[in-house]
JSON list of N, CA, C and O in Angstrom, two decimals:
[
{"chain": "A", "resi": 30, "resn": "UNK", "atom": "N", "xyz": [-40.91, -34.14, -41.49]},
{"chain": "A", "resi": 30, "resn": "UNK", "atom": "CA", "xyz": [-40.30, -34.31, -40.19]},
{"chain": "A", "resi": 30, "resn": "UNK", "atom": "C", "xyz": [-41.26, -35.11, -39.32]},
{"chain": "A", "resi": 30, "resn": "UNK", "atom": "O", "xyz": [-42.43, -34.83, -39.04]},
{"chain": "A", "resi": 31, "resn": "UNK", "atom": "N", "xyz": [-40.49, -36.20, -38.93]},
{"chain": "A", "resi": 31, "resn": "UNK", "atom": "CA", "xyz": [-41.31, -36.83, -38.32]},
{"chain": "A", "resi": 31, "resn": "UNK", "atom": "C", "xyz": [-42.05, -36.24, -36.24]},
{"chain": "A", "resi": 31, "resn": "UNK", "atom": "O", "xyz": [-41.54, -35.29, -35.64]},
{"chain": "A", "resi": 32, "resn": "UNK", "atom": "N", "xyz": [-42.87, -36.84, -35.81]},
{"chain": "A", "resi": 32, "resn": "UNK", "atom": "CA", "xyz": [-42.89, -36.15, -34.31]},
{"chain": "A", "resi": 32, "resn": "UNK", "atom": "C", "xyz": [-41.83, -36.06, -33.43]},
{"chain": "A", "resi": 32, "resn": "UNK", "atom": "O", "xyz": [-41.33, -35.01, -33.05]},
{"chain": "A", "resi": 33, "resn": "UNK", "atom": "N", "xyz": [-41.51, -37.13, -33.12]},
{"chain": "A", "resi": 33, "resn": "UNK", "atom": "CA", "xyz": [-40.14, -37.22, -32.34]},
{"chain": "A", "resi": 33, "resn": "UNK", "atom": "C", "xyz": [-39.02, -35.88, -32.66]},
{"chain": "A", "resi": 33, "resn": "UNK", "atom": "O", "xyz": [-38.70, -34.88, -32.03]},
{"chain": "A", "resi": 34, "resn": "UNK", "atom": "N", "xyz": [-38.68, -36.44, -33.90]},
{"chain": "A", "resi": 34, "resn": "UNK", "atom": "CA", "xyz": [-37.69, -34.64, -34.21]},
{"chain": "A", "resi": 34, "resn": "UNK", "atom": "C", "xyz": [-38.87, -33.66, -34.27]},
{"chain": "A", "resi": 34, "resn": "UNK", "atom": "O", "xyz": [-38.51, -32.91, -33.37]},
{"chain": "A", "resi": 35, "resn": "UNK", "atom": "N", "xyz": [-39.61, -33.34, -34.54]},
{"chain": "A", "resi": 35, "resn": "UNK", "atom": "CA", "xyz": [-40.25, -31.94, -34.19]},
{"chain": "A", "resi": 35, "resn": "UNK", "atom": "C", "xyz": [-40.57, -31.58, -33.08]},
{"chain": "A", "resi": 35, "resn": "UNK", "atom": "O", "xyz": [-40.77, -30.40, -32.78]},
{"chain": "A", "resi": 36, "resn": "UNK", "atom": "N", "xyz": [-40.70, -32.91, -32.03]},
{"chain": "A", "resi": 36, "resn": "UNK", "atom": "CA", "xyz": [-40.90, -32.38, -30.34]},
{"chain": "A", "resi": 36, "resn": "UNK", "atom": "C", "xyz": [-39.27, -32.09, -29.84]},
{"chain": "A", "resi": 36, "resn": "UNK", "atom": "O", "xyz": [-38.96, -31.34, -28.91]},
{"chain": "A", "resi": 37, "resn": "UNK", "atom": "N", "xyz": [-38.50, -32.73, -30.51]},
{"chain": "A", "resi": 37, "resn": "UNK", "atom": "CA", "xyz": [-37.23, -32.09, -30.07]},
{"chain": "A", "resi": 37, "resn": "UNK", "atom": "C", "xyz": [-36.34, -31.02, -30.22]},
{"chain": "A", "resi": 37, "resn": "UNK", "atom": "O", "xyz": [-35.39, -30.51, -29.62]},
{"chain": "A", "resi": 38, "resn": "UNK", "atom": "N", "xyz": [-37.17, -30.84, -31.51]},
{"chain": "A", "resi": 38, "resn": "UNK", "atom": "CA", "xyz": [-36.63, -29.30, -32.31]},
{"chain": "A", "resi": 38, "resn": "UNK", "atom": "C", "xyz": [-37.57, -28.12, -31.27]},
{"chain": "A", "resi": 38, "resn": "UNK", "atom": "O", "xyz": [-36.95, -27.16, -30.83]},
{"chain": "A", "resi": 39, "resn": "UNK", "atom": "N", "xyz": [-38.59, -28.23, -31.04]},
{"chain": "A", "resi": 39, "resn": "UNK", "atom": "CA", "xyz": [-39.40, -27.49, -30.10]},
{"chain": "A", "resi": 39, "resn": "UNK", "atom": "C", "xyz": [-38.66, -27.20, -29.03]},
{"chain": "A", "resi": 39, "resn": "UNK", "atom": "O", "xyz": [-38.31, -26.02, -28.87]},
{"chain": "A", "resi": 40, "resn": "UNK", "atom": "N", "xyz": [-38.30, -28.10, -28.20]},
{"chain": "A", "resi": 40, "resn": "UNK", "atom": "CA", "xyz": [-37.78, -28.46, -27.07]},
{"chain": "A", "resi": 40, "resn": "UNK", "atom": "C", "xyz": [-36.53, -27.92, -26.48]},
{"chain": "A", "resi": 40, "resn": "UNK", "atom": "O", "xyz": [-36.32, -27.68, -25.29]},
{"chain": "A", "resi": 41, "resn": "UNK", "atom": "N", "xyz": [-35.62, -27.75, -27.63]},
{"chain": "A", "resi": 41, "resn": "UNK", "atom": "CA", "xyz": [-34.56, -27.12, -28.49]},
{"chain": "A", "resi": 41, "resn": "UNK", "atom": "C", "xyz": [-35.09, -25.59, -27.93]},
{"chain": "A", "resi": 41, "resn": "UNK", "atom": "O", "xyz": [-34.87, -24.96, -26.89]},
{"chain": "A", "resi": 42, "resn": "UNK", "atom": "N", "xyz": [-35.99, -25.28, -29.29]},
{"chain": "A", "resi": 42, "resn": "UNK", "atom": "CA", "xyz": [-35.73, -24.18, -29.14]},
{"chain": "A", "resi": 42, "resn": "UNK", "atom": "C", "xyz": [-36.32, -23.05, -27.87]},
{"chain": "A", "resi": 42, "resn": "UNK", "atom": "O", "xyz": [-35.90, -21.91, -27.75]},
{"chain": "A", "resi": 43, "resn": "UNK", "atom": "N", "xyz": [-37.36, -23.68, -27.02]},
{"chain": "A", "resi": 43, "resn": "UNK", "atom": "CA", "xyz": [-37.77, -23.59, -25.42]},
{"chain": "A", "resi": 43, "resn": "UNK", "atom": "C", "xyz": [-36.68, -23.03, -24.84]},
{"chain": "A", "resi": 43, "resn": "UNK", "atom": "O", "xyz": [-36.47, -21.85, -24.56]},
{"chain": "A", "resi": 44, "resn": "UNK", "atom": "N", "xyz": [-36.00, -24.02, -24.66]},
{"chain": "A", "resi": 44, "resn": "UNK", "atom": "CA", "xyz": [-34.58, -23.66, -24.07]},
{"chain": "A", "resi": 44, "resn": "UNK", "atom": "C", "xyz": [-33.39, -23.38, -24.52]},
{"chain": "A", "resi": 44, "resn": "UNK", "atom": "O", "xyz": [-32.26, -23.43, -24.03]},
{"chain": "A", "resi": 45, "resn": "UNK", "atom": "N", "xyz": [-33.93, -23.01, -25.77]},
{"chain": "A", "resi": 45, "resn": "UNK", "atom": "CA", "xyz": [-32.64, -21.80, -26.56]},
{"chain": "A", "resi": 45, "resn": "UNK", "atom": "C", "xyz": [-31.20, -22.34, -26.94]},
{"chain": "A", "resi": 45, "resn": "UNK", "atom": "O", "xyz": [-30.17, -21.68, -27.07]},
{"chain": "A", "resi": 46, "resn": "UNK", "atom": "N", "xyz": [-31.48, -24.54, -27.18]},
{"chain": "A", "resi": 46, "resn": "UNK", "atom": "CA", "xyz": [-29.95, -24.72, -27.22]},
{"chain": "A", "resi": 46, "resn": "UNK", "atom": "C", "xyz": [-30.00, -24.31, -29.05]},
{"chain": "A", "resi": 46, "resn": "UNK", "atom": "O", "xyz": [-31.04, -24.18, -29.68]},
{"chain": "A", "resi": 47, "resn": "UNK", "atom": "N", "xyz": [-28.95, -24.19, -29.47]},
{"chain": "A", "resi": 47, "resn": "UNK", "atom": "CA", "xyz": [-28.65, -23.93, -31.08]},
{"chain": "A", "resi": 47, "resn": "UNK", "atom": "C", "xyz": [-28.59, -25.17, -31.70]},
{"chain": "A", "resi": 47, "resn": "UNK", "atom": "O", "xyz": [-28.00, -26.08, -31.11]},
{"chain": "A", "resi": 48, "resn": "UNK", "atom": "N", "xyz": [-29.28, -25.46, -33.25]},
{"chain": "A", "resi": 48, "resn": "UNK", "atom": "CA", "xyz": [-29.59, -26.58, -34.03]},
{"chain": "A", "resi": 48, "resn": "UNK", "atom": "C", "xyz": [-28.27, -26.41, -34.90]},
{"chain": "A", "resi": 48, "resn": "UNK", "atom": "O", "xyz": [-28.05, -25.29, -35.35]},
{"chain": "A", "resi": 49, "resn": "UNK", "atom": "N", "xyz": [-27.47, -27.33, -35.13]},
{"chain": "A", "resi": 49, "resn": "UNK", "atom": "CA", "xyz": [-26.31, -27.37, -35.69]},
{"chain": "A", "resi": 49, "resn": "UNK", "atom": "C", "xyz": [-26.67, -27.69, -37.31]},
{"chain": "A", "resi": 49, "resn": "UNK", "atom": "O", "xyz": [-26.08, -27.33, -38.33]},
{"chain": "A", "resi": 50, "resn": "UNK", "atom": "N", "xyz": [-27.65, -28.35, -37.17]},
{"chain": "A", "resi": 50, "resn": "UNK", "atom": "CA", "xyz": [-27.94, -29.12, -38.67]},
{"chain": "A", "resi": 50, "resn": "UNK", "atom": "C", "xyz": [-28.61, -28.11, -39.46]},
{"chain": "A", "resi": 50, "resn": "UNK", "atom": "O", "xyz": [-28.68, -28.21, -40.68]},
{"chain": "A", "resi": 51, "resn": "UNK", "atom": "N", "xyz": [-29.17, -27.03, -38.75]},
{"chain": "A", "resi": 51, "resn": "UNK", "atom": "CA", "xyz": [-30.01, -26.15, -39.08]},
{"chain": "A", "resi": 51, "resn": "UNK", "atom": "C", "xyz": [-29.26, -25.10, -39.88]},
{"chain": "A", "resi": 51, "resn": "UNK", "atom": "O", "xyz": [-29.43, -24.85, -41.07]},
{"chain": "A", "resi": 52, "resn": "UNK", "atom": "N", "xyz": [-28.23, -24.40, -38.86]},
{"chain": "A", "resi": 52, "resn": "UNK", "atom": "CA", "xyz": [-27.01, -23.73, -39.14]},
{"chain": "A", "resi": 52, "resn": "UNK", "atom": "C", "xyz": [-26.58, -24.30, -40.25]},
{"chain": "A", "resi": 52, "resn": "UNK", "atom": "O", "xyz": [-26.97, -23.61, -41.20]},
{"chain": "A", "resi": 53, "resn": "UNK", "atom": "N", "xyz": [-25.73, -25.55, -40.74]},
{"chain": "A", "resi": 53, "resn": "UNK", "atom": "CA", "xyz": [-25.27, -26.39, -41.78]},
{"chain": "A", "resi": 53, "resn": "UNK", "atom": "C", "xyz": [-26.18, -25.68, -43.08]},
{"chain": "A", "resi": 53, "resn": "UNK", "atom": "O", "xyz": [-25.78, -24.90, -43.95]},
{"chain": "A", "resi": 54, "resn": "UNK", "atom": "N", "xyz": [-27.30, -26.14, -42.91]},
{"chain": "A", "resi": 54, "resn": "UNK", "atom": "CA", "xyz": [-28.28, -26.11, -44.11]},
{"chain": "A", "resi": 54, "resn": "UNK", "atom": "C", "xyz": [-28.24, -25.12, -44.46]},
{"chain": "A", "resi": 54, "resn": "UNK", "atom": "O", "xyz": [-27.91, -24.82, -45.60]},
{"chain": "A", "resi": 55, "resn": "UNK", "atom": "N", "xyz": [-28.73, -23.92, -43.18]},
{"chain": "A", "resi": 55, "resn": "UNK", "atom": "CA", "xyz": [-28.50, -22.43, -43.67]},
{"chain": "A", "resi": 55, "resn": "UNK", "atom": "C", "xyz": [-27.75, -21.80, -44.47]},
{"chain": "A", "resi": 55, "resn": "UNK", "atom": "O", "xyz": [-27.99, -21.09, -45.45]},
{"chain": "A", "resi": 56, "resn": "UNK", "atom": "N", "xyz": [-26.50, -22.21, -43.80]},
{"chain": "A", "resi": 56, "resn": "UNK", "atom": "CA", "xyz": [-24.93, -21.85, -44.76]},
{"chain": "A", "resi": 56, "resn": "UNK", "atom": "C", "xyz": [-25.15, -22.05, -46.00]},
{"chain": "A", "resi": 56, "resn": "UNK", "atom": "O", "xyz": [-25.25, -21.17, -46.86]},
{"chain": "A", "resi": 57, "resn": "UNK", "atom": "N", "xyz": [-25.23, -23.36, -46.16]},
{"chain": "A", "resi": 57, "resn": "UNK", "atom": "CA", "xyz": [-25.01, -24.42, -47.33]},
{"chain": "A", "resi": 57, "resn": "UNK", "atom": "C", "xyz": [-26.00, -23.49, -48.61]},
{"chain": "A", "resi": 57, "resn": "UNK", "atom": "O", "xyz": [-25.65, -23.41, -49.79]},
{"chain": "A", "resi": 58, "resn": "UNK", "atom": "N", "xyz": [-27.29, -22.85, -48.00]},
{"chain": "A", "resi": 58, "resn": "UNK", "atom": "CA", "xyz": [-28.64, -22.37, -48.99]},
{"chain": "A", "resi": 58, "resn": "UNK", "atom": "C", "xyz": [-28.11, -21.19, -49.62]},
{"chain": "A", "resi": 58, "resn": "UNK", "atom": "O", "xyz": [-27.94, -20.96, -50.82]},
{"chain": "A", "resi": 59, "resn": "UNK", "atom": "N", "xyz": [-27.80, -20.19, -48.19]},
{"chain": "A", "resi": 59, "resn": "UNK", "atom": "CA", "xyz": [-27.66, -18.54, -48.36]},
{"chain": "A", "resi": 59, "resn": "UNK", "atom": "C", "xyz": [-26.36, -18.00, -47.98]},
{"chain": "A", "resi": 59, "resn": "UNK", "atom": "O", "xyz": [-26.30, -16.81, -48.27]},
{"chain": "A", "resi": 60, "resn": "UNK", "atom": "N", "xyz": [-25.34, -18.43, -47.45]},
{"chain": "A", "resi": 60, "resn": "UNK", "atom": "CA", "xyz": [-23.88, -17.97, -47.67]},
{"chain": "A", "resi": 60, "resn": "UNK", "atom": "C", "xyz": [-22.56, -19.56, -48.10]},
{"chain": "A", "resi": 60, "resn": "UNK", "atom": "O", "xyz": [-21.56, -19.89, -47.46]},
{"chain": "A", "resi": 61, "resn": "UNK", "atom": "N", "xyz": [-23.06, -20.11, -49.19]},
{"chain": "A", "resi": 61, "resn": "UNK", "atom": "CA", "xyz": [-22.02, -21.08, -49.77]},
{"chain": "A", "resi": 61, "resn": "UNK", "atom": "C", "xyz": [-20.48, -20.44, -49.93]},
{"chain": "A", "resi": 61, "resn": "UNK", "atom": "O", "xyz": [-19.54, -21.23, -49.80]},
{"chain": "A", "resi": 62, "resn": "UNK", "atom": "N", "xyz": [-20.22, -19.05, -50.19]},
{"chain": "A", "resi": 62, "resn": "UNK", "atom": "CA", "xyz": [-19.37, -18.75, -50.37]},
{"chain": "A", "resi": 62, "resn": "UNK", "atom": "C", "xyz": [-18.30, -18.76, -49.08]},
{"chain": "A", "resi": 62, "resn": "UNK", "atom": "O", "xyz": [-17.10, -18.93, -49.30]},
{"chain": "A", "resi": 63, "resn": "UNK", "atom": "N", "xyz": [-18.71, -18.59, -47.97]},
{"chain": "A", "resi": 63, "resn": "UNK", "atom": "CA", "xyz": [-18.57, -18.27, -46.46]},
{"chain": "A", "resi": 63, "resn": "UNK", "atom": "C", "xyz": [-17.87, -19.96, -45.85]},
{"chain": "A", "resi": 63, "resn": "UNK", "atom": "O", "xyz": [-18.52, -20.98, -46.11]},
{"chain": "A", "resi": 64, "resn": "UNK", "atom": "N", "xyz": [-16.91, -20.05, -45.27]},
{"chain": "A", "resi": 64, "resn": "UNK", "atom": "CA", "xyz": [-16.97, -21.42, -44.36]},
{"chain": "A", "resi": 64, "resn": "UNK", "atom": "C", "xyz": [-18.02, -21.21, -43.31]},
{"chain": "A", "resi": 64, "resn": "UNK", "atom": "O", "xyz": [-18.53, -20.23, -42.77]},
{"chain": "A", "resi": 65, "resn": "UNK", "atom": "N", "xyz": [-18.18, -22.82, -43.19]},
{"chain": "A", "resi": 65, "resn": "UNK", "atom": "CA", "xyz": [-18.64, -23.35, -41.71]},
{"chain": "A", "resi": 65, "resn": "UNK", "atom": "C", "xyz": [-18.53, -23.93, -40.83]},
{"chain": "A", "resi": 65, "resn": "UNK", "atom": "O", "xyz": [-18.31, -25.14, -40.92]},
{"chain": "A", "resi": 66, "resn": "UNK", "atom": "N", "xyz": [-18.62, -23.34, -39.64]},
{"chain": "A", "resi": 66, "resn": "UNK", "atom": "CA", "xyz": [-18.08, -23.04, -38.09]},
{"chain": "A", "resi": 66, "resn": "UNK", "atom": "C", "xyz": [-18.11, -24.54, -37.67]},
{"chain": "A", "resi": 66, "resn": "UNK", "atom": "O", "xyz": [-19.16, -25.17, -37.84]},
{"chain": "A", "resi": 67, "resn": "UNK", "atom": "N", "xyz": [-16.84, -25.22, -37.05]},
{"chain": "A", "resi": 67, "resn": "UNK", "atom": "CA", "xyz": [-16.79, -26.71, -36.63]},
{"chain": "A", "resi": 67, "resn": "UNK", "atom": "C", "xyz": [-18.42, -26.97, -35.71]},
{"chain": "A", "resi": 67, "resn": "UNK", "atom": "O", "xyz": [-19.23, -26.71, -36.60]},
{"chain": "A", "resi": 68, "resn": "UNK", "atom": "N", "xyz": [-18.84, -27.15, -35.06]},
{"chain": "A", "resi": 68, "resn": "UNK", "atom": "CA", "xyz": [-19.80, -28.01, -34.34]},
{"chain": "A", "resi": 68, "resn": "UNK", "atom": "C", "xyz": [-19.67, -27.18, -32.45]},
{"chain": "A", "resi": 68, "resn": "UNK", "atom": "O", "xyz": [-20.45, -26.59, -31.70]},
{"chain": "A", "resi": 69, "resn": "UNK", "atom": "N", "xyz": [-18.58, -27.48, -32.42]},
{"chain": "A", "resi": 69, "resn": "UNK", "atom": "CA", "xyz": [-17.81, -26.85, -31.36]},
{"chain": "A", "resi": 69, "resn": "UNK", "atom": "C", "xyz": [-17.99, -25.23, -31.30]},
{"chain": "A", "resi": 69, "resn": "UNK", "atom": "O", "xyz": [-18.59, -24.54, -30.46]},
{"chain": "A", "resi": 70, "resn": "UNK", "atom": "N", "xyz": [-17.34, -24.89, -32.36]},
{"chain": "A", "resi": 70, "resn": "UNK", "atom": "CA", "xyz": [-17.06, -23.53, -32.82]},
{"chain": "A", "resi": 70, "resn": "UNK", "atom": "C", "xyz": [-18.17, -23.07, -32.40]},
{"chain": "A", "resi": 70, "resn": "UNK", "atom": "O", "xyz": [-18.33, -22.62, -31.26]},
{"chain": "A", "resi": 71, "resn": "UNK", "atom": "N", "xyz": [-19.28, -23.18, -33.51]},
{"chain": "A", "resi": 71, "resn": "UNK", "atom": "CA", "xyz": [-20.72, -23.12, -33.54]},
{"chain": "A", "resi": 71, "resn": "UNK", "atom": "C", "xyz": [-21.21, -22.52, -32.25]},
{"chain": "A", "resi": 71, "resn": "UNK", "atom": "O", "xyz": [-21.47, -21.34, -32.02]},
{"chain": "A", "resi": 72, "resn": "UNK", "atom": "N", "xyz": [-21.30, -23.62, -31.40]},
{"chain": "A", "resi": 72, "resn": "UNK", "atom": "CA", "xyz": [-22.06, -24.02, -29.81]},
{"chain": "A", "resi": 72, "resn": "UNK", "atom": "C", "xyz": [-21.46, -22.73, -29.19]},
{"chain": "A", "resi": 72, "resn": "UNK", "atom": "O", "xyz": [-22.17, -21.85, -28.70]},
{"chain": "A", "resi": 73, "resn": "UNK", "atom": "N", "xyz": [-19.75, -22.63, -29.25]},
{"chain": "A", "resi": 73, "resn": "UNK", "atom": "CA", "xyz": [-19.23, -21.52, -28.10]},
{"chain": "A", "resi": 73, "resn": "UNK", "atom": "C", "xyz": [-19.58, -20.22, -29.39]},
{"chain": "A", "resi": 73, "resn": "UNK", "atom": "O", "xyz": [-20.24, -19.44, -28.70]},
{"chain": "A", "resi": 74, "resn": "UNK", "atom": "N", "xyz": [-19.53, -19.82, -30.26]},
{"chain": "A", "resi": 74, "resn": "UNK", "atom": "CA", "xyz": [-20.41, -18.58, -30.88]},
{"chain": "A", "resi": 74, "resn": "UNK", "atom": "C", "xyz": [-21.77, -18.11, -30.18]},
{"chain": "A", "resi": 74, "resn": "UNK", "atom": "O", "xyz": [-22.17, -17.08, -29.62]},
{"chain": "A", "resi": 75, "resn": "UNK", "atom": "N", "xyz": [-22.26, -19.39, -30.50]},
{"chain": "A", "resi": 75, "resn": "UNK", "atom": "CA", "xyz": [-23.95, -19.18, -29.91]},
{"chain": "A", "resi": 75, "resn": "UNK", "atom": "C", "xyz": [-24.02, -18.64, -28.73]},
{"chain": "A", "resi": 75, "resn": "UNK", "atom": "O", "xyz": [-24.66, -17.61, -28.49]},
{"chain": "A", "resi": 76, "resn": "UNK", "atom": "N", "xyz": [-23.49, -19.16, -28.06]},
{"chain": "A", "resi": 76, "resn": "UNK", "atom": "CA", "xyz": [-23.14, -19.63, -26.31]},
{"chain": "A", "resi": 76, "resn": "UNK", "atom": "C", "xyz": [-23.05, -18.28, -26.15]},
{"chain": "A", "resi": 76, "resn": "UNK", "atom": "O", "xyz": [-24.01, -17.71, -25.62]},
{"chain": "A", "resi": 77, "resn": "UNK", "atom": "N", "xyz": [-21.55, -17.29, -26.72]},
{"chain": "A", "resi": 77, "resn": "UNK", "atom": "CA", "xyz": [-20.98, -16.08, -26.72]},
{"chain": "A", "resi": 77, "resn": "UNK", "atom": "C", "xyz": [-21.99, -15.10, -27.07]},
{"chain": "A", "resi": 77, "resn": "UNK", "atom": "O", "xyz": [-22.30, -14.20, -26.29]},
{"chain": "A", "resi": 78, "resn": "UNK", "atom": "N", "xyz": [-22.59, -15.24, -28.35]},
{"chain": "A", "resi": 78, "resn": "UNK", "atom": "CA", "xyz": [-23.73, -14.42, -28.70]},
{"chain": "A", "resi": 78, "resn": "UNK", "atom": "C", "xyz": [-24.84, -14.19, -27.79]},
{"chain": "A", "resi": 78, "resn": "UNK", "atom": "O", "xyz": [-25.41, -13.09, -27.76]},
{"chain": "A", "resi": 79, "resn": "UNK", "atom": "N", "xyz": [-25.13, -15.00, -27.15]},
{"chain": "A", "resi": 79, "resn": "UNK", "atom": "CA", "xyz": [-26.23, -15.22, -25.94]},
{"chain": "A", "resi": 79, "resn": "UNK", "atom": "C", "xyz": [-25.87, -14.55, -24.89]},
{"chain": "A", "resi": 79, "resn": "UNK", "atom": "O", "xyz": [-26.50, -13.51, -24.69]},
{"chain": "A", "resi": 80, "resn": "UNK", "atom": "N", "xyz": [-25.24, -14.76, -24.34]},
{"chain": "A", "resi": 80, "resn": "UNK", "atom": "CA", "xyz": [-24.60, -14.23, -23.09]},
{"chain": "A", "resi": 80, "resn": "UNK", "atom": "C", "xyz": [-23.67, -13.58, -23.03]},
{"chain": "A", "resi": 80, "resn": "UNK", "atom": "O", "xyz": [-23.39, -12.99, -21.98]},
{"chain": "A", "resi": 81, "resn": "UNK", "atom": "N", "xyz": [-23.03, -13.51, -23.98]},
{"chain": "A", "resi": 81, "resn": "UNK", "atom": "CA", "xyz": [-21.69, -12.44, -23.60]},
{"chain": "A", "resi": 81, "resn": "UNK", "atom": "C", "xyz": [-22.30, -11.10, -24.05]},
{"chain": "A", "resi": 81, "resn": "UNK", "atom": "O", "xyz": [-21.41, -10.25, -24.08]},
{"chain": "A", "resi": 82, "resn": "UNK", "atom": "N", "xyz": [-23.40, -10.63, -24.37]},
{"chain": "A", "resi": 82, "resn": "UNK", "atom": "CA", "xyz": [-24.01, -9.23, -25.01]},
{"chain": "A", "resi": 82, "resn": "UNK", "atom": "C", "xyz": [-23.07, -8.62, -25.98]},
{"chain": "A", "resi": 82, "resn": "UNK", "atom": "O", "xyz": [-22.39, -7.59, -25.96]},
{"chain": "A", "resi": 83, "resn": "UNK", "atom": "N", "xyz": [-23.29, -9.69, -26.92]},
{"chain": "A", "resi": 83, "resn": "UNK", "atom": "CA", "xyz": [-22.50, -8.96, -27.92]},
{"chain": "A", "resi": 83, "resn": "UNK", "atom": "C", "xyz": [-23.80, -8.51, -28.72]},
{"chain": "A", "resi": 83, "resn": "UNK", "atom": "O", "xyz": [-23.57, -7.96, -29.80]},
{"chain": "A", "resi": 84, "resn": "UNK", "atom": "N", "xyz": [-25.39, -8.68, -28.28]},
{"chain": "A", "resi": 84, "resn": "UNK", "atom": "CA", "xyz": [-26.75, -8.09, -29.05]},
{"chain": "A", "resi": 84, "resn": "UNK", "atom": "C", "xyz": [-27.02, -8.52, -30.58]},
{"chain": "A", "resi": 84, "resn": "UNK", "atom": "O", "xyz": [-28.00, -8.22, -31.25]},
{"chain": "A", "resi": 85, "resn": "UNK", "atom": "N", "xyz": [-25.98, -9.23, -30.93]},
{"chain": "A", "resi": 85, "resn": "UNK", "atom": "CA", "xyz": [-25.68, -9.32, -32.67]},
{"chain": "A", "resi": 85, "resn": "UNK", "atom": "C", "xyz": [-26.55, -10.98, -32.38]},
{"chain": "A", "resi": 85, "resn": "UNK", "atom": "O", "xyz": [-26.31, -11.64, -31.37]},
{"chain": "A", "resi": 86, "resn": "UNK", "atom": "N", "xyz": [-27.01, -11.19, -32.89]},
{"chain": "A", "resi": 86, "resn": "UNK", "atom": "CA", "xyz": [-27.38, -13.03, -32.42]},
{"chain": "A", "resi": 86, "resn": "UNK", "atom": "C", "xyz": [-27.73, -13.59, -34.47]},
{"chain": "A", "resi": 86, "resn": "UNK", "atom": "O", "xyz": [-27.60, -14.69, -35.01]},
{"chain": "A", "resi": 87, "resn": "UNK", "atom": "N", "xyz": [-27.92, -13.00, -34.73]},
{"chain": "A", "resi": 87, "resn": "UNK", "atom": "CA", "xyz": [-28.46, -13.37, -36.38]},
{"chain": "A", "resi": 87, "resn": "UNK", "atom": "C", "xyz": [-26.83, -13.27, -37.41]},
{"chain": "A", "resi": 87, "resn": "UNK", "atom": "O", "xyz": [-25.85, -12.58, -37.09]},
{"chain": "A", "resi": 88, "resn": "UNK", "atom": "N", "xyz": [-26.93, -14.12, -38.61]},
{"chain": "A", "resi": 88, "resn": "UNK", "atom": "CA", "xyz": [-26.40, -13.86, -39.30]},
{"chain": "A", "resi": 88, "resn": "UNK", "atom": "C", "xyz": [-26.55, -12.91, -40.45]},
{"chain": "A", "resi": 88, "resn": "UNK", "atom": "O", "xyz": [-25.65, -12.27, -40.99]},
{"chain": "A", "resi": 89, "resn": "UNK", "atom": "N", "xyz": [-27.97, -12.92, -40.77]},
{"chain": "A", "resi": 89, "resn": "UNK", "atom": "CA", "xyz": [-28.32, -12.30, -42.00]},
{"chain": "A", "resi": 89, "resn": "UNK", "atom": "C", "xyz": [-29.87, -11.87, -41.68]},
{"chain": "A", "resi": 89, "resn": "UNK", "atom": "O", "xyz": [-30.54, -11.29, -42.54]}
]
């Protein structure tokens, strides 16, 4: 990874927005069997998980 994406992945995660590509990969490694959440989807999950106190924030 070059600097640029690693100061932005940092930067990211500072301010707690959610890595979509990250999520993707995740899926893709450790639940293939499972679909994955549009892009959109994703963001308002996260979004919901964060703030709506649903306390659950992890998949696995």
């Amino acid at each position: 990874m070059g600097l640029i994406p690693r100061i932005l992945e940092t930067l990211r995660l500072m301010i707690g927005l959610p890595d979509y590509q990250r999520y993707v990969a995740h899926c893709q490694a450790h639940h293939p069997d499972r679909p994955v959440l549009s892009e959109a989807a994703f963001i308002a999950e996260r979004q919901k998980a964060r703030y709506g106190g649903s306390g659950n924030t992890r998949c696995c």
